[in-house]
GROMACS .gro file of C-alpha atoms in nm:
model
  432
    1UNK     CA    1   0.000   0.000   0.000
    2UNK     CA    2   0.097   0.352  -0.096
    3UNK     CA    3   0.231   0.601   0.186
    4UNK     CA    4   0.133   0.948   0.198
    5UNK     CA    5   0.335   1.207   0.417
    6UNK     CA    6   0.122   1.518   0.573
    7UNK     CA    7   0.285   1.814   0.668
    8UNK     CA    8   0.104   2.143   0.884
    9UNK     CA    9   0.221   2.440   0.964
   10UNK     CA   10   0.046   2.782   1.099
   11UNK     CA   11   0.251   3.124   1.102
   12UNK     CA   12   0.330   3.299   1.461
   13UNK     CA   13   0.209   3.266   1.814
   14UNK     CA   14  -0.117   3.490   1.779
   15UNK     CA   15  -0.262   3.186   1.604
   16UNK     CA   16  -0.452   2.903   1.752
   17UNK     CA   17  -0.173   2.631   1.834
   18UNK     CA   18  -0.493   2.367   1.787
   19UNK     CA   19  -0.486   2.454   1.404
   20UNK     CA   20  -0.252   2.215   1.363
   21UNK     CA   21  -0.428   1.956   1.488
   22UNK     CA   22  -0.721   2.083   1.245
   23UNK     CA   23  -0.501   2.041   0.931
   24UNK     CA   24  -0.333   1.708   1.039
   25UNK     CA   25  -0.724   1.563   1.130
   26UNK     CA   26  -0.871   1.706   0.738
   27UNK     CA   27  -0.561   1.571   0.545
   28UNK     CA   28  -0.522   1.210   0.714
   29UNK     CA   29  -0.921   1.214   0.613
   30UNK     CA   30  -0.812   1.348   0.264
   31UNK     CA   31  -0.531   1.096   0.257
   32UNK     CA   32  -0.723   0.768   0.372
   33UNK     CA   33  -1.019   0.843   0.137
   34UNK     CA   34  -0.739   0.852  -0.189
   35UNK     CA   35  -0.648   0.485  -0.052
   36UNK     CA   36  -0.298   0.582   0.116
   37UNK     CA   37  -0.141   0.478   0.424
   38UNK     CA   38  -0.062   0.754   0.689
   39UNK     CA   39   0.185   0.662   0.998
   40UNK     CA   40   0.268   0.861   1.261
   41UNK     CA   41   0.627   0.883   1.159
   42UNK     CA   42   0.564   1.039   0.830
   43UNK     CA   43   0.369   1.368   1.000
   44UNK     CA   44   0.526   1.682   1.023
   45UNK     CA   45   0.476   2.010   1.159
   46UNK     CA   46   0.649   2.328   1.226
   47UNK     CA   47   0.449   2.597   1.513
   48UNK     CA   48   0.450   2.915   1.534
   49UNK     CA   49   0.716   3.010   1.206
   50UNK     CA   50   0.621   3.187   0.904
   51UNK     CA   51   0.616   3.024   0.544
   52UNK     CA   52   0.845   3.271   0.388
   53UNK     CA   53   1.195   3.212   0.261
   54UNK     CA   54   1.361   3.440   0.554
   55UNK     CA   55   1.230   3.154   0.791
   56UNK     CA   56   1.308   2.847   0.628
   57UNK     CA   57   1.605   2.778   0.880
   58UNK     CA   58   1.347   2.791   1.141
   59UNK     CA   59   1.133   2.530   0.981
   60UNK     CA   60   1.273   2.196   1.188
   61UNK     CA   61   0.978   1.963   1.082
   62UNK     CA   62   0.996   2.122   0.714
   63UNK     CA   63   1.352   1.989   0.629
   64UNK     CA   64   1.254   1.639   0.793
   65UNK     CA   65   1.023   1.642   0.525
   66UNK     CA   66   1.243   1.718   0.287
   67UNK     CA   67   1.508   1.468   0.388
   68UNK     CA   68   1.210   1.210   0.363
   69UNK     CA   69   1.127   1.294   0.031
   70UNK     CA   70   1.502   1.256  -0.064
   71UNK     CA   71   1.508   0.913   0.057
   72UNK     CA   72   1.196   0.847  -0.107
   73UNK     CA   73   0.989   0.746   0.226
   74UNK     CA   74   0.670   0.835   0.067
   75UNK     CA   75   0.451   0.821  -0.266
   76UNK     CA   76   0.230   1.151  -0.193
   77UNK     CA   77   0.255   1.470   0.033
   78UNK     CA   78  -0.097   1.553   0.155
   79UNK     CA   79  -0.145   1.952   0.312
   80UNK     CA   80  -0.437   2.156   0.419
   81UNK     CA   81  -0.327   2.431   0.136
   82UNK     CA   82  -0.055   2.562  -0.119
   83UNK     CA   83   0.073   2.824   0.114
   84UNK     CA   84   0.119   2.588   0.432
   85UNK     CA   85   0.419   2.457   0.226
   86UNK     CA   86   0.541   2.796   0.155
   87UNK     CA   87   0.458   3.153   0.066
   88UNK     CA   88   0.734   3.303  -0.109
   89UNK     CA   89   0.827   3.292  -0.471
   90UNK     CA   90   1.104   3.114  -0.501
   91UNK     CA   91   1.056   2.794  -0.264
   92UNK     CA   92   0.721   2.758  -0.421
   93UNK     CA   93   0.901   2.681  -0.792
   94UNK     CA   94   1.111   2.474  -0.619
   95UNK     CA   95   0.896   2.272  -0.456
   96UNK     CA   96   0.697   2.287  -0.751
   97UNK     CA   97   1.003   2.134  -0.951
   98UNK     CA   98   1.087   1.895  -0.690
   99UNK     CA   99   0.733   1.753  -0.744
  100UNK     CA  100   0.788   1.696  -1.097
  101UNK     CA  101   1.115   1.540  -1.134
  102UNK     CA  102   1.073   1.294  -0.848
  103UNK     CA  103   0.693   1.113  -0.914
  104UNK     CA  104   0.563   1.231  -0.552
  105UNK     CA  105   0.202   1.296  -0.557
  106UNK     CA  106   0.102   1.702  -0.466
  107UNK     CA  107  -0.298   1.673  -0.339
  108UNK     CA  108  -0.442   1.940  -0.094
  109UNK     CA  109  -0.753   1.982   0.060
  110UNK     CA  110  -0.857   2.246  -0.135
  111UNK     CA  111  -0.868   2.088  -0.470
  112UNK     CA  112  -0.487   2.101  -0.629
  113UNK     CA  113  -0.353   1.749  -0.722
  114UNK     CA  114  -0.039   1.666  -0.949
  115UNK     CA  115  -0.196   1.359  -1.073
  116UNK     CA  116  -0.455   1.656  -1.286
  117UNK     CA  117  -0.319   1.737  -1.621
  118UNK     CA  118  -0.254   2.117  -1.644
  119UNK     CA  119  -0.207   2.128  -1.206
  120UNK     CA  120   0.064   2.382  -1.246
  121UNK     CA  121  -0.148   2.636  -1.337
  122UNK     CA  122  -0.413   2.606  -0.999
  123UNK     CA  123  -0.061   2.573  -0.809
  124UNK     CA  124   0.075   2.856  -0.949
  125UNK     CA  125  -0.249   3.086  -0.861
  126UNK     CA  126  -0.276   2.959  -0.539
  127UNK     CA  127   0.146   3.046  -0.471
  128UNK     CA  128   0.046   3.416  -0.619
  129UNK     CA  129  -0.216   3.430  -0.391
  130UNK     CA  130  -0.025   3.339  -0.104
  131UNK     CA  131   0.306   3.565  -0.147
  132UNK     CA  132   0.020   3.819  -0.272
  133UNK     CA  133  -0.116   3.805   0.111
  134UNK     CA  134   0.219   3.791   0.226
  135UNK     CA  135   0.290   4.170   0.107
  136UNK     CA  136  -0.054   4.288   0.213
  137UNK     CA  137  -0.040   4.169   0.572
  138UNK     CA  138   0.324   4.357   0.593
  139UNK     CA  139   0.176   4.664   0.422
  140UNK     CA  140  -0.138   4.629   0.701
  141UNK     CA  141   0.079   4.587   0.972
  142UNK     CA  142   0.352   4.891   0.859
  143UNK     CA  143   0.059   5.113   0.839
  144UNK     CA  144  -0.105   5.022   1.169
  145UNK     CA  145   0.267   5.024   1.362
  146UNK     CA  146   0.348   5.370   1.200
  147UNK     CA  147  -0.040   5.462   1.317
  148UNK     CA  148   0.021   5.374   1.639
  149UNK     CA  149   0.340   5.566   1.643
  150UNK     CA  150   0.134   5.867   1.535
  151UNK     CA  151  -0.127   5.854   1.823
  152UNK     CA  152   0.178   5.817   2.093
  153UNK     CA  153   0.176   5.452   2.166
  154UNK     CA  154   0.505   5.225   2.139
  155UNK     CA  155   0.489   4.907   1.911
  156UNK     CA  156   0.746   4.717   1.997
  157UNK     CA  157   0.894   4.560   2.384
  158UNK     CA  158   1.044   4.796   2.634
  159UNK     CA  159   1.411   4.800   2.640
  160UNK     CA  160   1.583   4.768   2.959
  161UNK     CA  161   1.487   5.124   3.207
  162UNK     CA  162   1.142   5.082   3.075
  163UNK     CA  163   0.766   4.919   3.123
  164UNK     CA  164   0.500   4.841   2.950
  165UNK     CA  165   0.179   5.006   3.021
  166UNK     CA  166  -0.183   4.898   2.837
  167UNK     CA  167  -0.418   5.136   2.754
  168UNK     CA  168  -0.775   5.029   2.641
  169UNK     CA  169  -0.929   4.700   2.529
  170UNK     CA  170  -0.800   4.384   2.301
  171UNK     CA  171  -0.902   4.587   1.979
  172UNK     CA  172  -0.825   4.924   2.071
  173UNK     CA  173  -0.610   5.164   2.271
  174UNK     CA  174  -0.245   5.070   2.261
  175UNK     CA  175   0.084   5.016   2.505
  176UNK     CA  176   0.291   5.310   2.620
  177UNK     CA  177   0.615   5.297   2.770
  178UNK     CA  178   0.698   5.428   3.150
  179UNK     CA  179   1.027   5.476   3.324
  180UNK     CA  180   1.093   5.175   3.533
  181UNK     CA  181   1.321   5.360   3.798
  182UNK     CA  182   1.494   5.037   3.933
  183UNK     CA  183   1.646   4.996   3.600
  184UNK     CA  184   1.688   5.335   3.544
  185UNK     CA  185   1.938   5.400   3.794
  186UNK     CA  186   2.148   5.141   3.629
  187UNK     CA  187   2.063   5.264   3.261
  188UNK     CA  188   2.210   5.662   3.381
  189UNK     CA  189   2.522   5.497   3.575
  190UNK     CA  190   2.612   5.306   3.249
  191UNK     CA  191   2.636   5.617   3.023
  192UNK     CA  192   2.771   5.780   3.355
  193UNK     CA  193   3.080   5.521   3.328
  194UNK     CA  194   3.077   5.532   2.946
  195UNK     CA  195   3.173   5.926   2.997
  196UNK     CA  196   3.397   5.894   3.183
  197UNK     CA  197   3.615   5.630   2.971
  198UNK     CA  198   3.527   5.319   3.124
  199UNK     CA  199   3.556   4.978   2.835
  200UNK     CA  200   3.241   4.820   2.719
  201UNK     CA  201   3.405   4.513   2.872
  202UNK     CA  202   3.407   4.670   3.197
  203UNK     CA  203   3.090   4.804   3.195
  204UNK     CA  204   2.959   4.473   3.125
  205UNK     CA  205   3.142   4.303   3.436
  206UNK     CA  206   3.021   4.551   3.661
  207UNK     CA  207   2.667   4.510   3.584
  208UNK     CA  208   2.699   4.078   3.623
  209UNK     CA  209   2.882   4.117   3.928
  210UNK     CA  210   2.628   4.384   4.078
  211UNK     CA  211   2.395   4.087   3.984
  212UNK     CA  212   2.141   4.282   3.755
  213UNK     CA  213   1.964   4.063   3.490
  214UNK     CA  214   2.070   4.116   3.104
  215UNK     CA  215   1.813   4.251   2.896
  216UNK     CA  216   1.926   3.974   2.626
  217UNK     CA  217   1.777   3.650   2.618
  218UNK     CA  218   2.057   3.393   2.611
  219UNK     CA  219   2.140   3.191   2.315
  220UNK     CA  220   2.284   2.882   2.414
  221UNK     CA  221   2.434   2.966   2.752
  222UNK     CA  222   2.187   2.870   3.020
  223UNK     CA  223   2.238   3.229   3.147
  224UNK     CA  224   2.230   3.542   2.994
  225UNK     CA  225   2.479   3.792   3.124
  226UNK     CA  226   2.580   4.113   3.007
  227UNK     CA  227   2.842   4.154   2.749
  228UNK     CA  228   3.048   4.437   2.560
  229UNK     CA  229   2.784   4.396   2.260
  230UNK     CA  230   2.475   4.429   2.483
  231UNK     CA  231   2.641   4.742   2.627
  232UNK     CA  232   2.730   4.907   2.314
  233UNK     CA  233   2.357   4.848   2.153
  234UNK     CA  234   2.200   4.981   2.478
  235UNK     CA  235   2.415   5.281   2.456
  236UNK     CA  236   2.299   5.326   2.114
  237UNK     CA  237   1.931   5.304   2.169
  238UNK     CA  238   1.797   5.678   2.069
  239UNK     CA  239   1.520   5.625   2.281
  240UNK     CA  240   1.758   5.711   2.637
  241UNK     CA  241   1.743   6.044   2.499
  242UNK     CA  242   1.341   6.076   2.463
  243UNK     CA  243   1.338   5.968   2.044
  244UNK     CA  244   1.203   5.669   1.884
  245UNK     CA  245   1.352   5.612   1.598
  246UNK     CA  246   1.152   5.437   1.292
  247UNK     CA  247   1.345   5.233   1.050
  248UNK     CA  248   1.659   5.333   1.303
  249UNK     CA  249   1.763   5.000   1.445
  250UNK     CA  250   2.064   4.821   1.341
  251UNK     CA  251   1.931   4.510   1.294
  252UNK     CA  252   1.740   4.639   0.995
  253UNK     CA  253   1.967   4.821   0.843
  254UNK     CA  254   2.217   4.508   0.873
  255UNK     CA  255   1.913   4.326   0.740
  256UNK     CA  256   1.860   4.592   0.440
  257UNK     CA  257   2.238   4.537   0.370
  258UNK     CA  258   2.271   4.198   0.381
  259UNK     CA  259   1.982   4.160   0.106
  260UNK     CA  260   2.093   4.459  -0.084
  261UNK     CA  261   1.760   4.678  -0.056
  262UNK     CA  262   1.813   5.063   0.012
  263UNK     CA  263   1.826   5.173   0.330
  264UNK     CA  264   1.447   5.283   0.404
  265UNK     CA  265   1.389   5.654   0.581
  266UNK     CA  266   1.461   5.709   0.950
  267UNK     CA  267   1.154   5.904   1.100
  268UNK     CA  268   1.241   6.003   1.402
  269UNK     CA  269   0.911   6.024   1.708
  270UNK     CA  270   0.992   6.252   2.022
  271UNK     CA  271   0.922   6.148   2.321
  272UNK     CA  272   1.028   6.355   2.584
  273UNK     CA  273   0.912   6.199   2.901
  274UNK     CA  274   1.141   5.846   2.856
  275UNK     CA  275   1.438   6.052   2.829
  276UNK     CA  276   1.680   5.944   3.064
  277UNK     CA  277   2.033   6.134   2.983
  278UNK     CA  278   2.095   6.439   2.802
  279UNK     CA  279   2.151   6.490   2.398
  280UNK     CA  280   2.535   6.567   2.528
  281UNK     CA  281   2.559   6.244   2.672
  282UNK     CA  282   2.436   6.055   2.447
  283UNK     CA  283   2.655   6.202   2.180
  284UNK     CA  284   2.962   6.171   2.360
  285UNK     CA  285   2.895   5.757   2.489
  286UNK     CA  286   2.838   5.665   2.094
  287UNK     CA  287   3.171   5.873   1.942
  288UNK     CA  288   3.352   5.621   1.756
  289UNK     CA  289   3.676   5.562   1.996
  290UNK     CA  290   3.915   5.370   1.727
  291UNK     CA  291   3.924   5.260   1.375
  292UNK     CA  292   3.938   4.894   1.222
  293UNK     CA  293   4.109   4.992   0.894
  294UNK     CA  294   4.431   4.807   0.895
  295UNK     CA  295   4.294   4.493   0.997
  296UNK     CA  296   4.461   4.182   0.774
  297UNK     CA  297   4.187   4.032   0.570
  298UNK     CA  298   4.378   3.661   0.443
  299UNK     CA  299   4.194   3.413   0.608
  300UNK     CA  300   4.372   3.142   0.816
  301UNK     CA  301   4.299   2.743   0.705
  302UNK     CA  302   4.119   2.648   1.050
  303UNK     CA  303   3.902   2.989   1.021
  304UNK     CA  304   3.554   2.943   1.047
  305UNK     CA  305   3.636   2.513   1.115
  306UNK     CA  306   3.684   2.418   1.453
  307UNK     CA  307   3.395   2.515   1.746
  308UNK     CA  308   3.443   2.517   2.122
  309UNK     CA  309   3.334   2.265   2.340
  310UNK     CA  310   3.218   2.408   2.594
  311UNK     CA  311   2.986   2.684   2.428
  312UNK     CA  312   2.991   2.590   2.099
  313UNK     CA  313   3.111   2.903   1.943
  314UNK     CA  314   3.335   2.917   1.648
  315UNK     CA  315   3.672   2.955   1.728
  316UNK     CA  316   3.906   3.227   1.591
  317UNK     CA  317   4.251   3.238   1.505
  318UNK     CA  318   4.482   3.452   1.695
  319UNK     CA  319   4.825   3.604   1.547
  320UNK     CA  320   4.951   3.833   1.770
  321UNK     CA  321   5.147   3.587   2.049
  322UNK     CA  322   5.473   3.418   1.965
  323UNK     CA  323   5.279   3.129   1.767
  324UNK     CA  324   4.865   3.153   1.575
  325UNK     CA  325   4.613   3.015   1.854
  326UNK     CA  326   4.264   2.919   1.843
  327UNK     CA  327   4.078   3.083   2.054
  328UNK     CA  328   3.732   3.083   2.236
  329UNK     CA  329   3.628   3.485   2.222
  330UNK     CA  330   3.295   3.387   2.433
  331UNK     CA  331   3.468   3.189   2.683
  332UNK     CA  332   3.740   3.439   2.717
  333UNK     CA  333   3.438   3.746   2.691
  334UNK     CA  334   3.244   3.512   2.996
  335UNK     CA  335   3.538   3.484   3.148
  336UNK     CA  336   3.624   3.873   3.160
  337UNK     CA  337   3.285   4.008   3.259
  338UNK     CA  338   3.238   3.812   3.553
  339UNK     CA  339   3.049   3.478   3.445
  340UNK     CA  340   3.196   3.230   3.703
  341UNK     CA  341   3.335   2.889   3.569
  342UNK     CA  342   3.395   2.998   3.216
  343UNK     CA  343   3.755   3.128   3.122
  344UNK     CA  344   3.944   3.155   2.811
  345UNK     CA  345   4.174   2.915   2.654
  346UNK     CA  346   4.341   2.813   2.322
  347UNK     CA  347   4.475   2.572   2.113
  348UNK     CA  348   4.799   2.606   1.882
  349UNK     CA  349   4.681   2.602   1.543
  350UNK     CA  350   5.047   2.407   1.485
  351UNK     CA  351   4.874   2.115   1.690
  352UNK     CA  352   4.575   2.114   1.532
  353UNK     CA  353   4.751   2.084   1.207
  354UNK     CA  354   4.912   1.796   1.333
  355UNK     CA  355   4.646   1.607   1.466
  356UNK     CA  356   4.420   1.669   1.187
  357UNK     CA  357   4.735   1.513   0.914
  358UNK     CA  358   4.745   1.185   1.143
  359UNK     CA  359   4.403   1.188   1.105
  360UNK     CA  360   4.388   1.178   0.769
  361UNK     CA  361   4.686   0.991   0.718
  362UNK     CA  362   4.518   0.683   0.888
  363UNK     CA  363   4.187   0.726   0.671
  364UNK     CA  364   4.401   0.762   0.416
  365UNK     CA  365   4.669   0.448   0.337
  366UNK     CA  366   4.881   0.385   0.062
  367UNK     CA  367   4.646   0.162  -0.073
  368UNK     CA  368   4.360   0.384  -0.087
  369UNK     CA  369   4.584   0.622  -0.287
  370UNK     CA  370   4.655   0.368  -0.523
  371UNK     CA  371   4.298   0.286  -0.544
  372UNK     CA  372   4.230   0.626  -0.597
  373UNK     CA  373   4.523   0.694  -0.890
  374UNK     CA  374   4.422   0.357  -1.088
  375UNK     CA  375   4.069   0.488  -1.097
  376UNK     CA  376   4.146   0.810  -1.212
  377UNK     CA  377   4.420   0.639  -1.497
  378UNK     CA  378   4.122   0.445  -1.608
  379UNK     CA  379   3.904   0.776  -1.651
  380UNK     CA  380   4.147   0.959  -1.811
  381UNK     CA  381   4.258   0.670  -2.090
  382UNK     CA  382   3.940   0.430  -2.124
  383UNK     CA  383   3.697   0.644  -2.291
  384UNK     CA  384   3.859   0.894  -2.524
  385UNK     CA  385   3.879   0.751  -2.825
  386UNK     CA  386   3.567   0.837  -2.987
  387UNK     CA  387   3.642   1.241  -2.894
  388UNK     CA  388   4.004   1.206  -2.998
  389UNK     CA  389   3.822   1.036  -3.323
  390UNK     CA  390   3.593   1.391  -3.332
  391UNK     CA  391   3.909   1.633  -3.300
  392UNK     CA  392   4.131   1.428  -3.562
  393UNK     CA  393   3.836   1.439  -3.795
  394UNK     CA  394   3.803   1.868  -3.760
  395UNK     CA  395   4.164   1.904  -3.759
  396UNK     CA  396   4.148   1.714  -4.114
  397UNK     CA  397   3.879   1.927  -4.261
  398UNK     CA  398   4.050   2.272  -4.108
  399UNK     CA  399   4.356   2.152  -4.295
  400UNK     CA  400   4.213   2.116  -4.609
  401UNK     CA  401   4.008   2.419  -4.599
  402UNK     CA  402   4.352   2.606  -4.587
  403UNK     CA  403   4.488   2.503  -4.909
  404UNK     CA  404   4.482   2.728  -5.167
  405UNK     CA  405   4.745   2.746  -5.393
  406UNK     CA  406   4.848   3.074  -5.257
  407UNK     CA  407   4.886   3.044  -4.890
  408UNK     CA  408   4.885   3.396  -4.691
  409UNK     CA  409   5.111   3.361  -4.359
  410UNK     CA  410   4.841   3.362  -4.155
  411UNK     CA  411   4.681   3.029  -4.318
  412UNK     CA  412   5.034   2.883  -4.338
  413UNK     CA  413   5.034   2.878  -3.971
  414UNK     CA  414   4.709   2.737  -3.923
  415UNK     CA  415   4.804   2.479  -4.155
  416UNK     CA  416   5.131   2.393  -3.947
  417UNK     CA  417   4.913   2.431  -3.637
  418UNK     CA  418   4.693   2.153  -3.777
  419UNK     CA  419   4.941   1.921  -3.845
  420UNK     CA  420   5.128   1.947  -3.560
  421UNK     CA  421   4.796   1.879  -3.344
  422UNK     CA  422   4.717   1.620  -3.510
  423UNK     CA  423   5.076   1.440  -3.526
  424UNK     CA  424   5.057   1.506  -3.099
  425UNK     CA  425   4.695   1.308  -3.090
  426UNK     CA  426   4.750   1.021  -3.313
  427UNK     CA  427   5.130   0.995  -3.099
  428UNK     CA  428   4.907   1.020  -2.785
  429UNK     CA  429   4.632   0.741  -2.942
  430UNK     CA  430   4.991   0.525  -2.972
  431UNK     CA  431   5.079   0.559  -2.641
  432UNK     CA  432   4.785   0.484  -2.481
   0.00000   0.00000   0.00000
């Protein structure tokens, strides 16, 4: 019997986490009544992640499903709709691609099946329709977020010195910001230490050793602590001097950068009463203290290869001590602010180098080598004859098509050319 695989999906958190449940119930129905089988291991699912191409990463139960495809664990796919699979563009005509070239079966709920003659063009609607509402909902939200902005309300979390305050009902009103004064305190004391020349680094152990909580979620430390980086955005944050910025944070201007869009319009939203330090302040914390230009740019062999085991960081490559190191910079960052147990260390790069050659030298032998050189030999000789046969031929009718009984220079040259390549092939055909 015939396997079919379901997958379900639904966008963010605001959603109904039982909609899954909805689509996996209506396409094991769908699937059973088409005569497939549907086991448990062949369901997947992905919560609270949006179908666009930004989030694919994100989408853990979206590559098992492609991995089973790959190995060819199933006959059909089975979802509730087009745009659970995806809703941009470009995975759409892959998927779409995929689904011709490899015999699986497309059906979903809502009428499109790859077994119908002409399905490409109900898919291709459909994946319109759905990167279509895609840009709609972002233009809806844009407008309502800058609307919001408009009327005085804040649309996004507090940053640390600040609390969220709701005005109004589910569907109306909006959240302002307040001054949280416990934080506060601790906000004006880091610009305060920023003035007067204290390092980010610094700054950062003070806070974890005065035991106040990082405004960063951690990553894959089971703590979060503060660090130079989380000092350094904070101090950048317009809104300690009573401005919201629009379009002003650097993650979307990295983001605008990275994908080579233009960087969109800063509009800039007073609001005096969260200002905690002065313009002067402000200005003088985020002066640029140093410049990177001189930095080497060649690129070490180990860069970007070997992780950390304790954190799992990448490790980089140090060249300024008597021999290159590899280095843990979040240990050694840990280590510096005050995160107990954690401490930098390193590994000679020359070691490393060594250890990784006996590795390979013992998956390696002599006789895999040899193995390896007969092969190619056999590659190279065994099957060249017919385009040896091809070039011979050409070189014959090029040689005769420079004949004349008046050869220019030029064409006595070619002519020599010819002979000469062929005289080197048929020697080669000899020796092989």
């Amino acid at each position: 019997m015939q396997r079919a695989a379901i997958y379900a999906r639904y966008s963010d958190e605001e959603q109904r986490a039982t909609s899954i449940d909805d689509q996996i119930r209506r396409t094991r129905e769908h699937a059973i009544a088409l005569g497939y089988e549907v086991v448990d291991e062949l369901i997947f699912s992905d919560a609270a992640v949006s179908g666009q191409s930004y989030a694919l990463s994100k989408r853990v139960g979206y590559a098992r499903l492609m991995k089973a495809w790959d190995n060819k664990e199933f006959d059909a796919l089975v979802v509730d709709e087009v745009s659970r699979l995806a809703r941009g563009p470009m995975e759409l005509a892959k998927l779409e691609d995929r689904i011709e070239h490899s015999g699986v079966r497309l059906v979903t709920t809502n009428g499109v099946d790859s077994n119908i003659p002409n399905w490409q063009f109900q898919y291709a609607v459909l994946g319109a329709a759905a990167a279509q509402f895609v840009r709609d909902t972002r233009h809806r939200v844009i407008r309502g977020m800058i609307g919001q902005l408009e009327r005085g309300y804040m649309i996004a979390s507090p940053p640390f010195g600040y609390k969220c305050i709701r005005e109004g009902g589910e569907h109306s009103g909006g959240t302002r910001w307040e001054i949280f004064e416990e934080e506060a305190i601790w906000v004006r004391k880091i610009f305060d230490w920023r003035q007067n020349g204290m390092a980010l680094g610094g700054i950062a152990q003070q806070m974890n050793q005065a035991g106040i909580h990082c405004p960063r979620k951690p990553r894959k430390e089971a703590i979060a602590y503060w660090r130079p980086g989380t000092v350094r955005q904070m101090l950048h944050n317009h809104i300690y001097k009573g401005e919201f910025v629009w379009n002003g944070s650097a993650r979307i201007k990295a983001k605008n950068k990275r994908e080579n869009k233009p960087l969109n319009a800063e509009i800039v939203y007073e609001r005096p009463h969260l200002r905690l330090v002065s313009d002067e302040i402000w200005t003088v914390c985020n002066k640029s203290r140093f410049s990177r230009s001189g930095r080497s740019s060649s690129k070490h062999l180990f860069s970007g290869l070997v992780t950390c085991g304790v954190c799992s960081a990448t490790l980089s490559v140090a060249t300024s001590g008597s021999a290159p190191a590899l280095i843990c910079a979040q240990c050694g960052q840990a280590g510096r602010v005050g995160v107990p147990n954690r401490k930098g260390s390193y590994v000679s790069t020359a070691g490393t180098k060594e250890v990784l050659l006996y590795v390979l030298k013992q998956q390696f032998t002599q006789a895999h080598i040899d193995a390896f050189r007969d092969r190619l030999r056999k590659r190279l000789e065994g099957h060249n004859e017919n385009e040896l046969g091809e070039i011979k031929m050409s070189i014959a009718r090029l040689s005769v098509s420079v004949q004349p009984i008046h050869l220019s220079l030029p064409a006595k040259l070619m002519q020599s050319s010819c002979f000469f390549m062929k005289g080197t092939l048929d020697g080669y055909s000899t020796h092989a």
